[in-house]
Amino acid sequence: GAVVSQHPSRVICKSGTSVKIECRSLDFQATTMFWYRQFPKKSLMLMATSNEGSKATYEQGVEKDKFLINHASLTLSTLTVTSAHPEDSSFYICSARDQTIMNTEAFFGQGTRLTVV
Amino acid sequence: GIQVEQSPPDLILQEGANSTLRCNFSDSVNNLQWFHQNPWGQLINLFYIPSGTKQNGRLSATTVATERYSLLYISSSQTTDSGVYFCAVGSYGNNRLAFGKGNQVVVIP
C-alpha cells in the first residue's frame, strides 16, 4: 500500500517555542492531506485539511494561528505548532490518499508525540 | 457530520477466543476502513471495506452499507491482537474520515 512518512516521531520542546512536523507521501502525490490530534485513550480528532497550493481548511474550534499548515508540494505538508504550551502536548498524526485512484483507502503516518515542558 | 459508534468499547478475551467488533454509522458512506492502533500509536490499515466482505488471515470484515454497519471478526485471538481498533468512515463528496471512539481489546494468555 501507499506509504506516508511523518517526522519527527517524538519531540520535547520548551513552552513558547515552535515545533514543525512533516508529513510526506513517499510513493504517490497527494493534493490533500489531513492532520489529526489524539489525546490519551481517545479517538482521533480531525484538526484540518491541508490543500496543496492553497490555504488549509480548519475544523471548528481549531486555532489557525496556533496550528500553521503549509502544503507547498504534492508530497509534503507541514504542521507548525506555534508558541507551544503544555496543553498542546498530544499525539499528532497525518494521513493522505492516492487521489489518482478512485475510491481508495487512506494511509497514516507514524504519528508525532509532542511534549511541551 | 456523520456519526460513528463502535461497540463494545472494551473487550477482554482469552487467547484463542473469537470476537466481533461492531461499527454503526449515521449516513451513507463511500469509504469505510478498519485500523489497529499499535502501542506506539501507528495506525495499521486492516481493511478498506465500504461494502461487502473481506478476509485477511484470522481477520475478516463485513459491511452492510444499506443498514449502515460494519463488523470486524477476530478469530483465534492472540496476545498480539491486543490494542485499539478504530472504524473510520467517509461520506460522499467528502474526503475526510470520521473516526469512532475505538474498541479497546485485551487478549490474555
PDB file of C-alpha atoms in Angstrom:
ATOM      1  CA  GLY A   1       0.000   0.000   0.000  1.00  0.00           C
ATOM      2  CA  ALA A   2       0.872   3.656  -0.169  1.00  0.00           C
ATOM      3  CA  VAL A   3       3.400   4.987   2.327  1.00  0.00           C
ATOM      4  CA  VAL A   4       3.009   8.111   4.416  1.00  0.00           C
ATOM      5  CA  SER A   5       6.015   9.167   6.450  1.00  0.00           C
ATOM      6  CA  GLN A   6       5.844  11.549   9.382  1.00  0.00           C
ATOM      7  CA  HIS A   7       8.759  13.181  11.162  1.00  0.00           C
ATOM      8  CA  PRO A   8       9.724  13.542  13.945  1.00  0.00           C
ATOM      9  CA  SER A   9       8.154  10.661  15.810  1.00  0.00           C
ATOM     10  CA  ARG A  10       8.770  12.263  19.161  1.00  0.00           C
ATOM     11  CA  VAL A  11       9.666  15.793  20.217  1.00  0.00           C
ATOM     12  CA  ILE A  12      10.048  17.612  23.511  1.00  0.00           C
ATOM     13  CA  CYS A  13      10.093  21.391  23.454  1.00  0.00           C
ATOM     14  CA  LYS A  14      10.003  24.275  25.869  1.00  0.00           C
ATOM     15  CA  SER A  15       6.935  26.440  26.378  1.00  0.00           C
ATOM     16  CA  GLY A  16       6.874  29.344  23.983  1.00  0.00           C
ATOM     17  CA  THR A  17       8.846  27.680  21.223  1.00  0.00           C
ATOM     18  CA  SER A  18       7.517  26.418  17.894  1.00  0.00           C
ATOM     19  CA  VAL A  19       7.637  22.888  16.557  1.00  0.00           C
ATOM     20  CA  LYS A  20       7.343  21.771  12.949  1.00  0.00           C
ATOM     21  CA  ILE A  21       6.025  18.339  11.989  1.00  0.00           C
ATOM     22  CA  GLU A  22       6.436  16.993   8.469  1.00  0.00           C
ATOM     23  CA  CYS A  23       4.159  14.622   6.590  1.00  0.00           C
ATOM     24  CA  ARG A  24       5.318  13.129   3.314  1.00  0.00           C
ATOM     25  CA  SER A  25       3.656  10.866   0.803  1.00  0.00           C
ATOM     26  CA  LEU A  26       6.536   8.695  -0.392  1.00  0.00           C
ATOM     27  CA  ASP A  27       5.201   6.925  -3.439  1.00  0.00           C
ATOM     28  CA  PHE A  28       2.260   8.992  -4.571  1.00  0.00           C
ATOM     29  CA  GLN A  29       1.173  12.585  -4.917  1.00  0.00           C
ATOM     30  CA  ALA A  30      -1.359  13.998  -2.518  1.00  0.00           C
ATOM     31  CA  THR A  31      -3.157  17.236  -3.275  1.00  0.00           C
ATOM     32  CA  THR A  32      -4.921  16.836   0.048  1.00  0.00           C
ATOM     33  CA  MET A  33      -3.582  15.676   3.395  1.00  0.00           C
ATOM     34  CA  PHE A  34      -5.250  15.583   6.777  1.00  0.00           C
ATOM     35  CA  TRP A  35      -3.987  16.387  10.253  1.00  0.00           C
ATOM     36  CA  TYR A  36      -5.442  14.723  13.322  1.00  0.00           C
ATOM     37  CA  ARG A  37      -4.870  15.048  17.026  1.00  0.00           C
ATOM     38  CA  GLN A  38      -5.307  12.277  19.552  1.00  0.00           C
ATOM     39  CA  PHE A  39      -5.494  12.667  23.324  1.00  0.00           C
ATOM     40  CA  PRO A  40      -4.577   9.719  25.558  1.00  0.00           C
ATOM     41  CA  LYS A  41      -7.100   6.915  25.338  1.00  0.00           C
ATOM     42  CA  LYS A  42      -9.270   8.969  22.995  1.00  0.00           C
ATOM     43  CA  SER A  43     -10.196   8.845  19.353  1.00  0.00           C
ATOM     44  CA  LEU A  44      -8.649  10.815  16.513  1.00  0.00           C
ATOM     45  CA  MET A  45      -9.966  14.315  16.044  1.00  0.00           C
ATOM     46  CA  LEU A  46      -9.602  15.955  12.650  1.00  0.00           C
ATOM     47  CA  MET A  47      -7.860  19.300  13.007  1.00  0.00           C
ATOM     48  CA  ALA A  48      -7.529  20.492   9.423  1.00  0.00           C
ATOM     49  CA  THR A  49      -7.416  19.598   5.775  1.00  0.00           C
ATOM     50  CA  SER A  50      -4.195  20.586   4.056  1.00  0.00           C
ATOM     51  CA  ASN A  51      -4.607  21.643   0.425  1.00  0.00           C
ATOM     52  CA  GLU A  52      -1.645  21.821  -1.934  1.00  0.00           C
ATOM     53  CA  GLY A  53      -1.125  25.354  -3.177  1.00  0.00           C
ATOM     54  CA  SER A  54      -3.921  26.911  -1.150  1.00  0.00           C
ATOM     55  CA  LYS A  55      -4.983  27.620   2.397  1.00  0.00           C
ATOM     56  CA  ALA A  56      -5.786  24.836   4.781  1.00  0.00           C
ATOM     57  CA  THR A  57      -9.336  24.244   5.929  1.00  0.00           C
ATOM     58  CA  TYR A  58      -9.593  24.127   9.706  1.00  0.00           C
ATOM     59  CA  GLU A  59     -12.209  22.349  11.764  1.00  0.00           C
ATOM     60  CA  GLN A  60     -14.346  24.325  14.140  1.00  0.00           C
ATOM     61  CA  GLY A  61     -12.524  25.202  17.326  1.00  0.00           C
ATOM     62  CA  VAL A  62      -9.009  24.729  15.921  1.00  0.00           C
ATOM     63  CA  GLU A  63      -6.907  27.888  16.086  1.00  0.00           C
ATOM     64  CA  LYS A  64      -5.435  28.720  12.702  1.00  0.00           C
ATOM     65  CA  ASP A  65      -2.702  30.902  14.157  1.00  0.00           C
ATOM     66  CA  LYS A  66      -1.691  28.248  16.647  1.00  0.00           C
ATOM     67  CA  PHE A  67      -1.515  25.385  14.167  1.00  0.00           C
ATOM     68  CA  LEU A  68       0.020  26.629  10.935  1.00  0.00           C
ATOM     69  CA  ILE A  69      -0.269  24.318   7.956  1.00  0.00           C
ATOM     70  CA  ASN A  70       1.740  24.578   4.768  1.00  0.00           C
ATOM     71  CA  HIS A  71       1.284  22.281   1.789  1.00  0.00           C
ATOM     72  CA  ALA A  72       3.874  23.586  -0.630  1.00  0.00           C
ATOM     73  CA  SER A  73       4.312  20.500  -2.770  1.00  0.00           C
ATOM     74  CA  LEU A  74       2.345  17.451  -3.841  1.00  0.00           C
ATOM     75  CA  THR A  75       4.239  15.226  -1.420  1.00  0.00           C
ATOM     76  CA  LEU A  76       4.773  17.371   1.663  1.00  0.00           C
ATOM     77  CA  SER A  77       2.568  19.010   4.241  1.00  0.00           C
ATOM     78  CA  THR A  78       3.850  20.586   7.435  1.00  0.00           C
ATOM     79  CA  LEU A  79       2.123  21.404  10.706  1.00  0.00           C
ATOM     80  CA  THR A  80       3.770  24.010  12.901  1.00  0.00           C
ATOM     81  CA  VAL A  81       2.636  24.324  16.489  1.00  0.00           C
ATOM     82  CA  THR A  82       3.442  27.923  17.321  1.00  0.00           C
ATOM     83  CA  SER A  83       4.210  29.282  20.780  1.00  0.00           C
ATOM     84  CA  ALA A  84       3.621  25.850  22.227  1.00  0.00           C
ATOM     85  CA  HIS A  85       2.145  25.409  25.687  1.00  0.00           C
ATOM     86  CA  PRO A  86       1.784  22.288  27.843  1.00  0.00           C
ATOM     87  CA  GLU A  87      -1.848  21.917  26.776  1.00  0.00           C
ATOM     88  CA  ASP A  88      -0.619  21.434  23.194  1.00  0.00           C
ATOM     89  CA  SER A  89       1.069  18.214  24.292  1.00  0.00           C
ATOM     90  CA  SER A  90      -0.581  15.449  22.325  1.00  0.00           C
ATOM     91  CA  PHE A  91      -0.194  12.854  19.597  1.00  0.00           C
ATOM     92  CA  TYR A  92      -0.435  14.381  16.117  1.00  0.00           C
ATOM     93  CA  ILE A  93      -0.933  12.190  13.066  1.00  0.00           C
ATOM     94  CA  CYS A  94      -1.334  12.899   9.371  1.00  0.00           C
ATOM     95  CA  SER A  95      -2.976  10.974   6.583  1.00  0.00           C
ATOM     96  CA  ALA A  96      -3.155  11.004   2.815  1.00  0.00           C
ATOM     97  CA  ARG A  97      -4.727   9.084  -0.001  1.00  0.00           C
ATOM     98  CA  ASP A  98      -3.583   8.494  -3.561  1.00  0.00           C
ATOM     99  CA  GLN A  99      -6.262  10.520  -5.280  1.00  0.00           C
ATOM    100  CA  THR A 100      -5.310   9.318  -8.731  1.00  0.00           C
ATOM    101  CA  ILE A 101      -7.064   6.086  -7.777  1.00  0.00           C
ATOM    102  CA  MET A 102     -10.817   6.154  -7.383  1.00  0.00           C
ATOM    103  CA  ASN A 103     -12.232   5.076  -4.052  1.00  0.00           C
ATOM    104  CA  THR A 104      -9.023   4.082  -2.361  1.00  0.00           C
ATOM    105  CA  GLU A 105      -8.004   3.878   1.256  1.00  0.00           C
ATOM    106  CA  ALA A 106      -6.271   6.480   3.366  1.00  0.00           C
ATOM    107  CA  PHE A 107      -2.877   5.784   4.923  1.00  0.00           C
ATOM    108  CA  PHE A 108      -1.484   7.318   8.062  1.00  0.00           C
ATOM    109  CA  GLY A 109       1.924   8.483   9.148  1.00  0.00           C
ATOM    110  CA  GLN A 110       3.624   7.087  12.206  1.00  0.00           C
ATOM    111  CA  GLY A 111       2.459   9.998  14.327  1.00  0.00           C
ATOM    112  CA  THR A 112       4.347  12.581  16.379  1.00  0.00           C
ATOM    113  CA  ARG A 113       4.234  12.612  20.142  1.00  0.00           C
ATOM    114  CA  LEU A 114       4.686  16.214  21.260  1.00  0.00           C
ATOM    115  CA  THR A 115       5.540  17.049  24.851  1.00  0.00           C
ATOM    116  CA  VAL A 116       5.727  20.707  25.855  1.00  0.00           C
ATOM    117  CA  VAL A 117       7.542  21.362  29.124  1.00  0.00           C
TER     118      VAL A 117
ATOM    119  CA  GLY B   1     -21.417  15.453  10.340  1.00  0.00           C
ATOM    120  CA  ILE B   2     -21.581  11.722  10.154  1.00  0.00           C
ATOM    121  CA  GLN B   3     -21.647   9.890  13.483  1.00  0.00           C
ATOM    122  CA  VAL B   4     -19.698   6.695  14.108  1.00  0.00           C
ATOM    123  CA  GLU B   5     -20.364   4.415  17.061  1.00  0.00           C
ATOM    124  CA  GLN B   6     -18.249   1.405  17.957  1.00  0.00           C
ATOM    125  CA  SER B   7     -19.136  -1.369  20.343  1.00  0.00           C
ATOM    126  CA  PRO B   8     -18.137  -2.783  22.705  1.00  0.00           C
ATOM    127  CA  PRO B   9     -15.813  -0.067  23.986  1.00  0.00           C
ATOM    128  CA  ASP B  10     -13.750  -2.575  25.953  1.00  0.00           C
ATOM    129  CA  LEU B  11     -13.276  -6.283  25.442  1.00  0.00           C
ATOM    130  CA  ILE B  12     -11.175  -8.824  27.310  1.00  0.00           C
ATOM    131  CA  LEU B  13     -10.551 -12.103  25.528  1.00  0.00           C
ATOM    132  CA  GLN B  14      -8.901 -15.351  26.413  1.00  0.00           C
ATOM    133  CA  GLU B  15      -6.259 -16.297  23.889  1.00  0.00           C
ATOM    134  CA  GLY B  16      -7.820 -18.472  21.217  1.00  0.00           C
ATOM    135  CA  ALA B  17     -11.290 -16.984  21.539  1.00  0.00           C
ATOM    136  CA  ASN B  18     -13.223 -15.334  18.731  1.00  0.00           C
ATOM    137  CA  SER B  19     -14.752 -11.872  18.853  1.00  0.00           C
ATOM    138  CA  THR B  20     -16.853  -9.443  16.853  1.00  0.00           C
ATOM    139  CA  LEU B  21     -16.468  -5.680  16.877  1.00  0.00           C
ATOM    140  CA  ARG B  22     -19.246  -3.501  15.541  1.00  0.00           C
ATOM    141  CA  CYS B  23     -19.292  -0.108  13.847  1.00  0.00           C
ATOM    142  CA  ASN B  24     -22.558   1.763  13.244  1.00  0.00           C
ATOM    143  CA  PHE B  25     -22.662   4.920  11.167  1.00  0.00           C
ATOM    144  CA  SER B  26     -25.350   7.513  10.654  1.00  0.00           C
ATOM    145  CA  ASP B  27     -25.250   8.213   6.911  1.00  0.00           C
ATOM    146  CA  SER B  28     -24.368   6.707   3.563  1.00  0.00           C
ATOM    147  CA  VAL B  29     -20.650   6.182   3.111  1.00  0.00           C
ATOM    148  CA  ASN B  30     -18.296   5.627   0.221  1.00  0.00           C
ATOM    149  CA  ASN B  31     -15.328   4.840   2.430  1.00  0.00           C
ATOM    150  CA  LEU B  32     -15.048   2.630   5.482  1.00  0.00           C
ATOM    151  CA  GLN B  33     -11.791   1.493   6.979  1.00  0.00           C
ATOM    152  CA  TRP B  34     -10.784  -0.572   9.982  1.00  0.00           C
ATOM    153  CA  PHE B  35      -7.489   0.166  11.705  1.00  0.00           C
ATOM    154  CA  HIS B  36      -5.479  -1.354  14.512  1.00  0.00           C
ATOM    155  CA  GLN B  37      -3.514   1.158  16.546  1.00  0.00           C
ATOM    156  CA  ASN B  38      -0.336  -0.389  17.863  1.00  0.00           C
ATOM    157  CA  PRO B  39       1.257   0.523  21.227  1.00  0.00           C
ATOM    158  CA  TRP B  40       3.436   3.150  19.513  1.00  0.00           C
ATOM    159  CA  GLY B  41       0.404   4.890  18.042  1.00  0.00           C
ATOM    160  CA  GLN B  42       0.792   3.798  14.461  1.00  0.00           C
ATOM    161  CA  LEU B  43      -2.475   3.126  12.676  1.00  0.00           C
ATOM    162  CA  ILE B  44      -2.247  -0.129  10.780  1.00  0.00           C
ATOM    163  CA  ASN B  45      -4.665  -0.495   7.883  1.00  0.00           C
ATOM    164  CA  LEU B  46      -6.709  -3.659   8.290  1.00  0.00           C
ATOM    165  CA  PHE B  47      -9.494  -3.322   5.746  1.00  0.00           C
ATOM    166  CA  TYR B  48     -10.836  -0.864   3.238  1.00  0.00           C
ATOM    167  CA  ILE B  49     -14.422  -2.083   3.068  1.00  0.00           C
ATOM    168  CA  PRO B  50     -17.203   0.358   2.131  1.00  0.00           C
ATOM    169  CA  SER B  51     -19.316  -2.686   1.294  1.00  0.00           C
ATOM    170  CA  GLY B  52     -19.091  -6.455   1.108  1.00  0.00           C
ATOM    171  CA  THR B  53     -16.888  -8.948   2.903  1.00  0.00           C
ATOM    172  CA  LYS B  54     -13.125  -9.382   3.020  1.00  0.00           C
ATOM    173  CA  GLN B  55     -10.806 -11.740   4.811  1.00  0.00           C
ATOM    174  CA  ASN B  56      -7.158 -11.486   5.720  1.00  0.00           C
ATOM    175  CA  GLY B  57      -5.826 -14.375   7.756  1.00  0.00           C
ATOM    176  CA  ARG B  58      -7.597 -14.530  11.109  1.00  0.00           C
ATOM    177  CA  LEU B  59      -9.356 -11.252  10.498  1.00  0.00           C
ATOM    178  CA  SER B  60     -12.394 -10.651   8.385  1.00  0.00           C
ATOM    179  CA  ALA B  61     -14.804  -7.767   7.929  1.00  0.00           C
ATOM    180  CA  THR B  62     -18.279  -7.274   6.588  1.00  0.00           C
ATOM    181  CA  THR B  63     -20.018  -4.019   5.776  1.00  0.00           C
ATOM    182  CA  VAL B  64     -23.743  -3.849   5.129  1.00  0.00           C
ATOM    183  CA  ALA B  65     -23.940  -0.354   3.692  1.00  0.00           C
ATOM    184  CA  THR B  66     -27.729  -0.325   3.347  1.00  0.00           C
ATOM    185  CA  GLU B  67     -28.073  -0.985   7.073  1.00  0.00           C
ATOM    186  CA  ARG B  68     -25.176   1.290   8.000  1.00  0.00           C
ATOM    187  CA  TYR B  69     -22.985  -1.032   9.954  1.00  0.00           C
ATOM    188  CA  SER B  70     -19.731  -2.926   9.679  1.00  0.00           C
ATOM    189  CA  LEU B  71     -18.364  -5.864  11.641  1.00  0.00           C
ATOM    190  CA  LEU B  72     -14.775  -6.876  12.290  1.00  0.00           C
ATOM    191  CA  TYR B  73     -14.216 -10.507  13.224  1.00  0.00           C
ATOM    192  CA  ILE B  74     -11.154 -11.699  15.060  1.00  0.00           C
ATOM    193  CA  SER B  75     -10.770 -15.467  15.159  1.00  0.00           C
ATOM    194  CA  SER B  76      -8.406 -17.499  17.328  1.00  0.00           C
ATOM    195  CA  SER B  77      -7.233 -14.342  19.041  1.00  0.00           C
ATOM    196  CA  GLN B  78      -3.592 -13.909  20.011  1.00  0.00           C
ATOM    197  CA  THR B  79      -1.978 -11.595  22.532  1.00  0.00           C
ATOM    198  CA  THR B  80      -0.591  -9.568  19.640  1.00  0.00           C
ATOM    199  CA  ASP B  81      -4.179  -8.698  18.689  1.00  0.00           C
ATOM    200  CA  SER B  82      -4.385  -6.502  21.770  1.00  0.00           C
ATOM    201  CA  GLY B  83      -4.800  -2.797  21.150  1.00  0.00           C
ATOM    202  CA  VAL B  84      -7.367  -0.349  19.938  1.00  0.00           C
ATOM    203  CA  TYR B  85      -9.397  -0.993  16.822  1.00  0.00           C
ATOM    204  CA  PHE B  86     -10.830   2.012  15.029  1.00  0.00           C
ATOM    205  CA  CYS B  87     -13.551   2.227  12.448  1.00  0.00           C
ATOM    206  CA  ALA B  88     -13.460   5.321  10.240  1.00  0.00           C
ATOM    207  CA  VAL B  89     -15.907   6.379   7.547  1.00  0.00           C
ATOM    208  CA  GLY B  90     -16.052   8.891   4.738  1.00  0.00           C
ATOM    209  CA  SER B  91     -19.218  10.177   3.170  1.00  0.00           C
ATOM    210  CA  TYR B  92     -19.885  11.060  -0.459  1.00  0.00           C
ATOM    211  CA  GLY B  93     -18.271  14.270  -1.603  1.00  0.00           C
ATOM    212  CA  ASN B  94     -16.089  14.408   1.472  1.00  0.00           C
ATOM    213  CA  ASN B  95     -12.508  13.185   1.548  1.00  0.00           C
ATOM    214  CA  ARG B  96     -12.307  13.327   5.319  1.00  0.00           C
ATOM    215  CA  LEU B  97     -12.589  10.352   7.622  1.00  0.00           C
ATOM    216  CA  ALA B  98     -14.703  10.422  10.772  1.00  0.00           C
ATOM    217  CA  PHE B  99     -13.494   8.063  13.483  1.00  0.00           C
ATOM    218  CA  GLY B 100     -15.373   6.093  16.081  1.00  0.00           C
ATOM    219  CA  LYS B 101     -14.129   6.038  19.666  1.00  0.00           C
ATOM    220  CA  GLY B 102     -12.483   2.685  19.184  1.00  0.00           C
ATOM    221  CA  ASN B 103     -12.684  -0.808  20.664  1.00  0.00           C
ATOM    222  CA  GLN B 104     -10.037  -1.478  23.306  1.00  0.00           C
ATOM    223  CA  VAL B 105      -9.192  -5.177  23.050  1.00  0.00           C
ATOM    224  CA  VAL B 106      -7.065  -7.039  25.559  1.00  0.00           C
ATOM    225  CA  VAL B 107      -6.150 -10.653  24.845  1.00  0.00           C
ATOM    226  CA  ILE B 108      -4.876 -12.534  27.869  1.00  0.00           C
ATOM    227  CA  PRO B 109      -2.790 -15.709  27.651  1.00  0.00           C
TER     228      PRO B 109
END
